[in-house]
Amino acid sequence: MAEVTTGNEVPQNMTIYINNLNEKIKLEELKKSLHAVFSQFGKILEVQAYKTLKHKGQAWVVFEGVSSATNALRQMQGFPFYDKPMRIQYAKTKSDVIAKADGSFVPRERRKRHEDKAGKKKKEQHDANQAGMGLNPAYAGAYGAMPPLSQIPYPGGVKSMVPEAPAPPNNILMVETKPGIAFVEYGDEMQSTAAMQALQGFKITQQNPMLITYAKK
């Protein structure tokens, strides 16, 4: 299960999400203790907790009814459990046991394939957008697809690190077979000369100063 969002975005449901739990308690003891504490509010279908680092200090308690979950959330909010106050919210993700009961269950492997397919579709759309802007989506430099020069990441953060040239270029052509080389086209020779003088020797990184010459016709 995933963590929940804050505020009133998550509707009432049969599963509560608990965090700020004492991470020193053994997993099985934690689950048994949670079951004992929350069973006073109604029938519990499942208590989930995991050993993974990502899920430490968290658990999910699945009730048979929404009213039981609501009462548990209201009455146990902040309750000191193993010397730490519990933080409780409705779970954002429906538990497997509930999904199986209402017929909406999707096996995790099928879910993963669906997510991979969605990710692939998103990448294809991104490449199409890049091509539409005149960029070659197949080119990937040290920092991925070509960004504006003023926003190239470098050690220390992302900032406007390139000095302003006298005029913006008309076009930038990256050489796919020769990473590190590019042709920058300006409106006229005066603009290209001014840009070359302004940017000659500028260091994109500490070890990589720009070397600029006129392109051979």
XYZ file of N, CA and C in Angstrom:
651
model
N 0.828 -1.201 0.000
C 0.000 0.000 0.000
C 0.863 1.252 0.000
N 0.295 2.317 -0.502
C 1.036 3.568 -0.540
C 0.631 4.446 0.624
N 1.479 5.453 0.908
C 1.144 6.386 1.956
C -0.054 7.222 1.530
N -0.617 7.941 2.468
C -1.789 8.740 2.161
C -1.398 10.188 2.028
N -2.263 10.950 1.375
C -2.039 12.375 1.290
C -2.645 13.030 2.506
N -2.261 14.272 2.743
C -2.753 14.973 3.917
C -4.033 15.716 3.604
N -4.661 16.234 4.654
C -5.872 17.026 4.468
C -7.085 16.150 4.266
N -8.113 16.729 3.616
C -9.374 16.020 3.420
C -9.490 15.423 2.027
N -8.351 15.191 1.352
C -8.388 14.694 -0.010
C -8.813 13.228 -0.070
N -8.487 12.451 0.946
C -8.773 11.024 0.930
C -10.151 10.762 1.534
N -11.051 10.113 0.807
C -12.388 9.847 1.338
C -12.355 8.791 2.441
N -13.397 8.788 3.245
C -13.508 7.771 4.288
C -13.564 6.389 3.641
N -12.844 5.462 4.237
C -12.887 4.083 3.733
C -12.558 3.127 4.871
N -12.470 1.861 4.581
C -12.343 0.838 5.619
C -10.913 0.606 6.094
N -9.957 1.297 5.496
C -8.548 1.095 5.855
C -7.945 2.377 6.419
N -7.265 2.244 7.551
C -6.560 3.398 8.106
C -5.059 3.184 7.956
N -4.367 4.286 7.728
C -2.913 4.280 7.584
C -2.322 4.922 8.830
N -1.365 4.245 9.448
C -0.763 4.727 10.695
C 0.732 4.898 10.479
N 1.260 6.049 10.892
C 2.709 6.218 10.855
C 3.199 6.791 12.179
N 4.497 7.057 12.247
C 5.162 7.462 13.486
C 5.165 6.333 14.519
N 5.196 5.098 14.019
C 5.260 3.947 14.924
C 6.713 3.687 15.345
N 6.871 3.085 16.476
C 8.201 2.793 17.009
C 8.884 1.737 16.130
N 9.979 2.116 15.495
C 10.648 1.234 14.546
C 11.453 0.122 15.222
N 11.623 0.206 16.527
C 12.403 -0.800 17.238
C 11.586 -2.056 17.546
N 10.259 -1.969 17.400
C 9.394 -3.111 17.721
C 9.448 -4.133 16.589
N 9.570 -5.404 16.933
C 9.605 -6.450 15.924
C 8.283 -6.499 15.159
N 8.382 -6.879 13.897
C 7.237 -6.803 12.994
C 6.022 -7.577 13.494
N 6.212 -8.833 13.882
C 5.081 -9.652 14.311
C 4.467 -9.127 15.604
N 5.309 -8.650 16.505
C 4.800 -8.081 17.752
C 4.003 -6.811 17.467
N 4.499 -6.012 16.536
C 3.803 -4.777 16.155
C 2.417 -5.076 15.601
N 2.333 -6.050 14.701
C 1.051 -6.388 14.076
C 0.056 -6.930 15.107
N 0.536 -7.784 16.001
C -0.341 -8.335 17.043
C -0.829 -7.236 17.984
N 0.055 -6.321 18.346
C -0.314 -5.234 19.249
C -1.320 -4.291 18.603
N -1.125 -3.993 17.331
C -2.070 -3.132 16.617
C -3.444 -3.793 16.537
N -3.449 -5.087 16.278
C -4.720 -5.825 16.203
C -5.432 -5.769 17.550
N -4.675 -5.936 18.630
C -5.268 -5.925 19.972
C -5.832 -4.551 20.329
N -5.111 -3.501 19.931
C -5.529 -2.134 20.267
C -6.750 -1.698 19.456
N -6.786 -2.058 18.191
C -7.840 -1.548 17.303
C -9.061 -2.469 17.185
N -8.969 -3.689 17.692
C -10.108 -4.613 17.578
C -11.322 -4.148 18.392
N -11.102 -3.214 19.315
C -12.235 -2.689 20.097
C -13.211 -1.889 19.240
N -12.773 -1.469 18.045
C -13.622 -0.628 17.193
C -14.402 -1.428 16.149
N -14.117 -2.710 16.038
C -14.840 -3.531 15.082
C -13.970 -4.643 14.538
N -14.553 -5.463 13.701
C -13.834 -6.606 13.136
C -12.710 -6.137 12.217
N -11.523 -6.692 12.440
C -10.359 -6.356 11.620
C -10.122 -7.480 10.621
N -10.031 -7.118 9.351
C -9.794 -8.104 8.304
C -8.307 -8.377 8.107
N -7.496 -7.350 8.368
C -6.068 -7.511 8.089
C -5.267 -6.376 8.735
N -4.072 -6.701 9.186
C -3.109 -5.697 9.649
C -1.859 -5.880 8.801
N -1.434 -4.812 8.139
C -0.276 -4.898 7.254
C 0.859 -4.016 7.772
N 2.066 -4.575 7.780
C 3.276 -3.834 8.128
C 4.418 -4.558 7.427
N 5.463 -3.822 7.091
C 6.529 -4.395 6.280
C 7.903 -4.086 6.872
N 8.878 -4.949 6.525
C 10.235 -4.795 7.035
C 11.062 -3.805 6.227
N 10.629 -3.480 5.019
C 11.427 -2.640 4.131
C 11.666 -1.262 4.734
N 12.796 -0.683 4.386
C 13.170 0.627 4.919
C 12.120 1.680 4.574
N 11.563 1.584 3.369
C 10.568 2.544 2.913
C 9.316 2.542 3.782
N 8.981 1.377 4.356
C 7.728 1.248 5.111
C 7.927 1.165 6.625
N 9.134 1.422 7.096
C 9.373 1.363 8.538
C 8.540 2.424 9.268
N 8.062 2.039 10.442
C 7.281 2.989 11.233
C 5.877 3.214 10.712
N 5.402 2.334 9.814
C 4.083 2.489 9.212
C 3.305 1.175 9.270
N 1.993 1.294 9.216
C 1.144 0.100 9.184
C -0.224 0.473 8.638
N -0.950 -0.548 8.195
C -2.321 -0.372 7.701
C -3.230 -1.343 8.436
N -4.360 -0.856 8.898
C -5.344 -1.699 9.578
C -6.623 -1.662 8.748
N -7.055 -2.834 8.299
C -8.228 -2.936 7.432
C -9.419 -3.434 8.248
N -10.459 -2.609 8.329
C -11.670 -2.976 9.066
C -12.733 -3.520 8.114
N -13.723 -4.142 8.711
C -14.828 -4.682 7.911
C -15.787 -3.573 7.477
N -15.852 -2.490 8.262
C -16.772 -1.406 7.937
C -16.120 -0.036 8.054
N -16.659 0.925 7.308
C -16.125 2.291 7.319
C -16.298 2.946 8.688
N -17.422 2.683 9.357
C -17.671 3.304 10.657
C -16.622 2.884 11.689
N -16.193 1.632 11.603
C -15.152 1.150 12.526
C -13.845 1.899 12.288
N -13.486 2.077 11.016
C -12.260 2.795 10.681
C -12.349 4.244 11.142
N -13.519 4.857 10.964
C -13.710 6.258 11.349
C -13.584 6.433 12.859
N -14.214 5.549 13.614
C -14.124 5.622 15.076
C -12.690 5.417 15.553
N -11.998 4.484 14.930
C -10.613 4.213 15.310
C -9.731 5.429 15.035
N -9.934 6.031 13.890
C -9.133 7.204 13.532
C -9.356 8.339 14.522
N -10.618 8.602 14.855
C -10.939 9.722 15.741
C -10.481 9.485 17.180
N -10.675 8.279 17.668
C -10.402 8.025 19.079
C -8.947 7.669 19.378
N -8.229 7.183 18.365
C -6.849 6.755 18.611
C -5.814 7.735 18.062
N -6.271 8.819 17.481
C -5.344 9.817 16.946
C -4.463 10.371 18.066
N -3.163 10.237 17.923
C -2.235 10.728 18.938
C -2.041 9.802 20.123
N -2.666 8.644 20.106
C -2.550 7.697 21.225
C -1.103 7.225 21.359
N -0.527 7.283 22.582
C 0.867 6.852 22.767
C 0.994 5.335 22.646
N 1.631 4.892 21.605
C 1.766 3.473 21.295
C 3.256 3.139 21.276
N 3.702 2.356 22.245
C 5.132 2.089 22.419
C 5.911 3.409 22.508
N 5.397 4.315 23.339
C 6.062 5.581 23.661
C 6.093 6.590 22.516
N 5.302 6.356 21.449
C 5.240 7.330 20.366
C 3.779 7.574 20.001
N 3.379 8.844 19.806
C 1.991 9.126 19.446
C 1.687 8.691 18.017
N 0.611 7.964 17.829
C 0.246 7.497 16.498
C -0.347 8.628 15.663
N 0.028 8.663 14.402
C -0.580 9.590 13.439
C -1.406 8.746 12.479
N -2.701 9.025 12.428
C -3.612 8.153 11.689
C -4.379 8.940 10.627
N -4.508 8.330 9.456
C -5.289 8.896 8.353
C -5.990 7.749 7.624
N -6.952 8.107 6.772
C -7.532 7.091 5.895
C -6.489 6.729 4.840
N -6.417 5.448 4.492
C -5.473 5.009 3.473
C -5.932 5.483 2.106
N -4.988 5.864 1.293
C -5.306 6.326 -0.062
C -5.566 5.154 -1.002
N -4.819 4.068 -0.785
C -4.921 2.910 -1.669
C -5.795 1.822 -1.050
N -6.673 1.274 -1.841
C -7.552 0.204 -1.360
C -6.729 -1.057 -1.095
N -6.968 -1.697 0.038
C -6.222 -2.913 0.370
C -6.651 -4.064 -0.548
N -5.744 -5.037 -0.714
C -6.047 -6.174 -1.587
C -7.255 -6.956 -1.090
N -7.367 -7.120 0.223
C -8.468 -7.919 0.762
C -9.823 -7.266 0.466
N -9.872 -5.925 0.489
C -11.107 -5.213 0.155
C -11.364 -5.279 -1.342
N -10.300 -5.115 -2.131
C -10.440 -5.150 -3.586
C -10.945 -6.516 -4.060
N -10.447 -7.568 -3.424
C -10.912 -8.914 -3.791
C -12.386 -9.093 -3.441
N -12.790 -8.489 -2.330
C -14.181 -8.620 -1.904
C -15.145 -7.882 -2.830
N -14.726 -6.701 -3.326
C -15.654 -5.935 -4.174
C -15.425 -6.151 -5.668
N -14.489 -7.064 -6.008
C -14.286 -7.419 -7.409
C -13.379 -6.496 -8.193
N -12.704 -5.556 -7.529
C -11.841 -4.606 -8.254
C -10.357 -4.967 -8.164
N -10.053 -6.135 -7.624
C -8.661 -6.528 -7.421
C -7.940 -6.748 -8.748
N -6.712 -6.194 -8.854
C -5.849 -6.408 -10.010
C -4.523 -6.960 -9.497
N -4.097 -8.138 -9.983
C -2.818 -8.704 -9.530
C -1.690 -7.717 -9.724
N -0.719 -7.737 -8.816
C 0.364 -6.758 -8.847
C 1.193 -6.840 -10.127
N 1.398 -8.035 -10.662
C 2.179 -8.186 -11.887
C 1.479 -7.488 -13.051
N 0.145 -7.625 -13.104
C -0.611 -6.969 -14.164
C -0.581 -5.457 -13.975
N -0.629 -5.024 -12.700
C -0.543 -3.599 -12.392
C 0.789 -3.035 -12.875
N 1.878 -3.811 -12.646
C 3.214 -3.362 -13.036
C 3.301 -3.234 -14.552
N 2.743 -4.205 -15.289
C 2.769 -4.134 -16.742
C 2.019 -2.908 -17.239
N 0.896 -2.602 -16.583
C 0.110 -1.429 -16.961
C 0.912 -0.147 -16.724
N 1.629 -0.088 -15.593
C 2.431 1.097 -15.282
C 3.585 1.233 -16.262
N 4.233 0.096 -16.626
C 5.328 0.142 -17.592
C 4.833 0.628 -18.946
N 3.640 0.168 -19.344
C 3.063 0.568 -20.627
C 2.769 2.068 -20.628
N 2.247 2.557 -19.493
C 1.945 3.991 -19.393
C 3.223 4.812 -19.452
N 4.302 4.303 -18.813
C 5.583 5.004 -18.836
C 6.164 5.058 -20.234
N 6.033 3.961 -20.991
C 6.532 3.915 -22.364
C 5.774 4.885 -23.242
N 4.454 4.956 -23.052
C 3.633 5.873 -23.843
C 4.013 7.316 -23.562
N 4.302 7.618 -22.277
C 4.695 8.970 -21.896
C 6.015 9.349 -22.553
N 6.976 8.394 -22.599
C 8.267 8.657 -23.218
C 8.113 8.904 -24.710
N 7.254 8.121 -25.370
C 7.028 8.313 -26.800
C 6.444 9.687 -27.079
N 5.532 10.134 -26.210
C 4.942 11.458 -26.370
C 5.999 12.543 -26.194
N 6.903 12.327 -25.201
C 7.984 13.290 -24.949
C 8.897 13.387 -26.170
N 9.261 12.229 -26.758
C 10.114 12.239 -27.943
C 9.447 12.952 -29.103
N 8.125 12.750 -29.247
C 7.388 13.418 -30.315
C 7.408 14.930 -30.119
N 7.283 15.356 -28.861
C 7.329 16.790 -28.564
C 8.708 17.358 -28.869
N 9.755 16.589 -28.529
C 11.115 17.027 -28.809
C 11.332 17.190 -30.309
N 10.841 16.205 -31.068
C 10.992 16.270 -32.521
C 10.237 17.458 -33.098
N 9.075 17.743 -32.509
C 8.277 18.884 -32.969
C 8.962 20.207 -32.745
N 9.867 20.263 -31.765
C 10.602 21.493 -31.481
C 11.922 21.544 -32.239
N 12.149 20.546 -33.112
C 13.375 20.542 -33.882
C 14.535 19.898 -33.167
N 14.292 19.214 -32.047
C 15.351 18.555 -31.292
C 15.381 17.088 -31.640
N 16.550 16.499 -31.569
C 16.700 15.077 -31.867
C 16.542 14.286 -30.576
N 15.433 13.542 -30.400
C 15.221 12.807 -29.143
C 16.237 11.697 -28.925
N 16.934 11.272 -29.995
C 17.923 10.201 -29.845
C 19.193 10.704 -29.194
N 19.414 12.043 -29.238
C 20.634 12.577 -28.633
C 20.460 12.698 -27.130
N 21.443 12.214 -26.419
C 21.441 12.382 -24.962
C 22.848 12.701 -24.528
N 23.046 13.884 -24.027
C 24.358 14.289 -23.551
C 24.567 13.814 -22.128
N 25.502 14.437 -21.444
C 25.827 14.020 -20.076
C 24.662 14.217 -19.140
N 23.750 15.124 -19.483
C 22.626 15.410 -18.590
C 21.289 15.101 -19.247
N 21.296 14.172 -20.247
C 20.028 13.800 -20.862
C 19.758 14.660 -22.081
N 18.477 14.803 -22.437
C 18.099 15.577 -23.607
C 18.563 17.011 -23.461
N 18.877 17.637 -24.579
C 19.480 18.962 -24.560
C 18.584 20.007 -23.905
N 19.030 20.638 -22.805
C 18.254 21.693 -22.164
C 18.693 23.042 -22.689
N 17.996 24.136 -22.338
C 18.506 25.453 -22.669
C 19.866 25.626 -22.021
N 20.781 26.331 -22.698
C 22.126 26.495 -22.149
C 22.115 27.150 -20.783
N 21.118 28.035 -20.547
C 21.079 28.758 -19.276
C 20.631 27.895 -18.113
N 20.235 26.641 -18.391
C 19.758 25.785 -17.311
C 20.456 24.439 -17.292
N 21.693 24.378 -17.775
C 22.446 23.124 -17.734
C 22.859 22.833 -16.302
N 22.531 21.639 -15.764
C 22.930 21.316 -14.394
C 24.447 21.186 -14.307
N 24.987 21.550 -13.156
C 26.398 21.341 -12.915
C 26.587 21.203 -11.421
N 27.735 20.665 -10.943
C 27.940 20.490 -9.497
C 27.700 21.791 -8.755
N 26.794 21.738 -7.784
C 26.474 22.943 -7.028
C 25.065 23.416 -7.270
N 24.356 22.789 -8.223
C 22.963 23.169 -8.422
C 22.699 23.603 -9.845
N 21.420 23.927 -10.117
C 21.002 24.385 -11.429
C 20.791 25.874 -11.344
N 21.470 26.612 -12.189
C 21.311 28.061 -12.148
C 21.616 28.634 -13.523
N 21.376 29.906 -13.697
C 21.697 30.560 -14.956
C 23.194 30.793 -14.984
N 23.937 29.826 -15.564
C 25.384 29.835 -15.452
C 26.070 30.356 -16.702
N 25.353 30.495 -17.814
C 25.963 30.949 -19.052
C 25.724 32.438 -19.214
N 26.773 33.255 -19.465
C 26.565 34.681 -19.641
C 25.668 34.969 -20.827
N 24.963 36.052 -20.752
C 24.056 36.422 -21.830
C 24.852 36.802 -23.077
N 24.558 36.166 -24.208
C 25.152 36.560 -25.481
C 24.384 37.765 -26.010
N 24.993 38.557 -26.895
C 24.329 39.761 -27.404
C 22.991 39.491 -28.080
N 22.836 38.312 -28.704
C 21.577 38.006 -29.388
C 21.307 36.514 -29.284
N 20.033 36.109 -29.184
C 19.731 34.677 -29.109
C 19.963 34.010 -30.455
N 20.392 32.744 -30.465
C 20.629 32.051 -31.736
C 19.326 31.691 -32.429
N 19.422 31.507 -33.746
C 18.264 31.064 -34.522
C 18.043 29.562 -34.392
N 19.149 28.826 -34.240
C 19.025 27.366 -34.196
C 20.272 26.771 -33.560
N 20.105 25.642 -32.856
C 21.228 24.906 -32.282
C 21.142 23.470 -32.789
N 22.197 23.020 -33.436
C 22.231 21.666 -33.986
C 23.237 20.834 -33.207
N 22.744 19.754 -32.558
C 23.628 18.834 -31.846
C 24.084 17.744 -32.813
N 25.351 17.345 -32.704
C 25.897 16.303 -33.569
C 25.759 14.968 -32.853
N 24.843 14.136 -33.346
C 24.509 12.883 -32.664
C 25.696 11.946 -32.539
N 26.537 11.891 -33.573
C 27.662 10.955 -33.555
C 28.890 11.512 -32.852
N 28.851 12.812 -32.505
C 29.997 13.431 -31.841
C 29.545 14.234 -30.635
N 29.277 13.536 -29.503
C 28.867 14.248 -28.296
C 29.891 15.299 -27.902
N 29.412 16.445 -27.477
C 30.298 17.528 -27.084
C 30.491 18.563 -28.164
N 29.917 18.316 -29.356
C 30.032 19.263 -30.465
C 28.645 19.769 -30.840
N 28.541 21.067 -31.120
C 27.274 21.642 -31.544
C 27.528 22.804 -32.499
N 26.570 23.064 -33.381
C 26.611 24.212 -34.279
C 25.498 25.163 -33.862
N 25.872 26.436 -33.627
C 24.911 27.446 -33.198
C 24.790 28.490 -34.300
N 23.587 28.640 -34.835
C 23.363 29.522 -35.979
C 22.742 30.846 -35.527
N 23.347 31.963 -35.991
C 22.831 33.298 -35.680
C 22.291 33.961 -36.945
N 21.636 35.074 -36.738
C 21.020 35.784 -37.859
C 22.008 36.363 -38.840
N 23.164 36.835 -38.350
C 24.182 37.387 -39.238
C 25.555 37.215 -38.605
N 26.569 37.564 -39.363
C 27.950 37.380 -38.908
C 28.282 38.248 -37.699
N 27.683 39.436 -37.622
C 27.954 40.323 -36.501
C 27.491 39.691 -35.192
N 26.298 39.079 -35.218
C 25.763 38.435 -34.014
C 26.618 37.231 -33.610
N 27.043 36.429 -34.583
C 27.840 35.241 -34.256
C 29.206 35.648 -33.710
N 29.784 36.709 -34.244
C 31.079 37.189 -33.754
C 30.967 37.679 -32.310
N 29.910 38.444 -32.033
C 29.707 38.955 -30.676
C 29.495 37.810 -29.689
N 28.730 36.783 -30.096
C 28.474 35.634 -29.225
C 29.758 34.856 -28.962
N 30.581 34.690 -29.997
C 31.823 33.951 -29.842
C 32.762 34.673 -28.879
N 32.832 35.995 -28.997
C 33.701 36.766 -28.107
C 33.197 36.726 -26.658
N 31.877 36.729 -26.486
C 31.302 36.745 -25.138
C 31.446 35.397 -24.434
N 31.377 34.298 -25.194
C 31.329 32.969 -24.586
C 32.602 32.153 -24.744
N 33.560 32.670 -25.468
C 34.801 31.918 -25.698
C 35.490 31.582 -24.363
N 35.754 30.293 -24.140
C 36.436 29.858 -22.935
C 35.549 29.709 -21.717
N 34.237 29.986 -21.877
C 33.346 29.841 -20.713
C 33.285 28.376 -20.282
N 33.382 28.129 -18.991
C 33.411 26.767 -18.462
C 32.007 26.273 -18.136
N 31.522 25.282 -18.899
C 30.242 24.641 -18.596
C 30.384 23.816 -17.319
N 31.528 23.163 -17.175
C 31.928 22.537 -15.907
C 33.346 23.019 -15.615
N 33.873 22.662 -14.448
C 35.213 23.100 -14.084
C 36.276 22.597 -15.055
N 36.009 21.454 -15.695
C 37.001 20.852 -16.588
C 36.691 21.066 -18.074
N 35.577 21.729 -18.388
C 35.145 21.803 -19.784
C 34.876 23.231 -20.246
N 35.939 23.976 -20.604
C 35.719 25.305 -21.192
C 35.254 25.173 -22.639
N 34.398 26.078 -23.062
C 33.912 26.038 -24.440
C 34.990 26.538 -25.399
N 35.162 25.839 -26.498
C 36.072 26.246 -27.573
C 35.202 26.570 -28.787
N 35.218 27.832 -29.203
C 34.291 28.286 -30.238
C 35.061 28.772 -31.454
N 34.661 28.304 -32.626
C 35.247 28.763 -33.897
C 34.114 28.957 -34.887
N 34.426 29.627 -35.986
C 33.437 29.736 -37.057
C 33.313 28.390 -37.754
N 32.097 28.025 -38.151
C 31.892 26.757 -38.864
C 32.386 26.903 -40.294
N 32.950 25.802 -40.796
C 33.398 25.797 -42.198
C 32.186 25.691 -43.110
N 32.150 26.472 -44.119
C 31.014 26.446 -45.069
C 31.247 25.367 -46.112
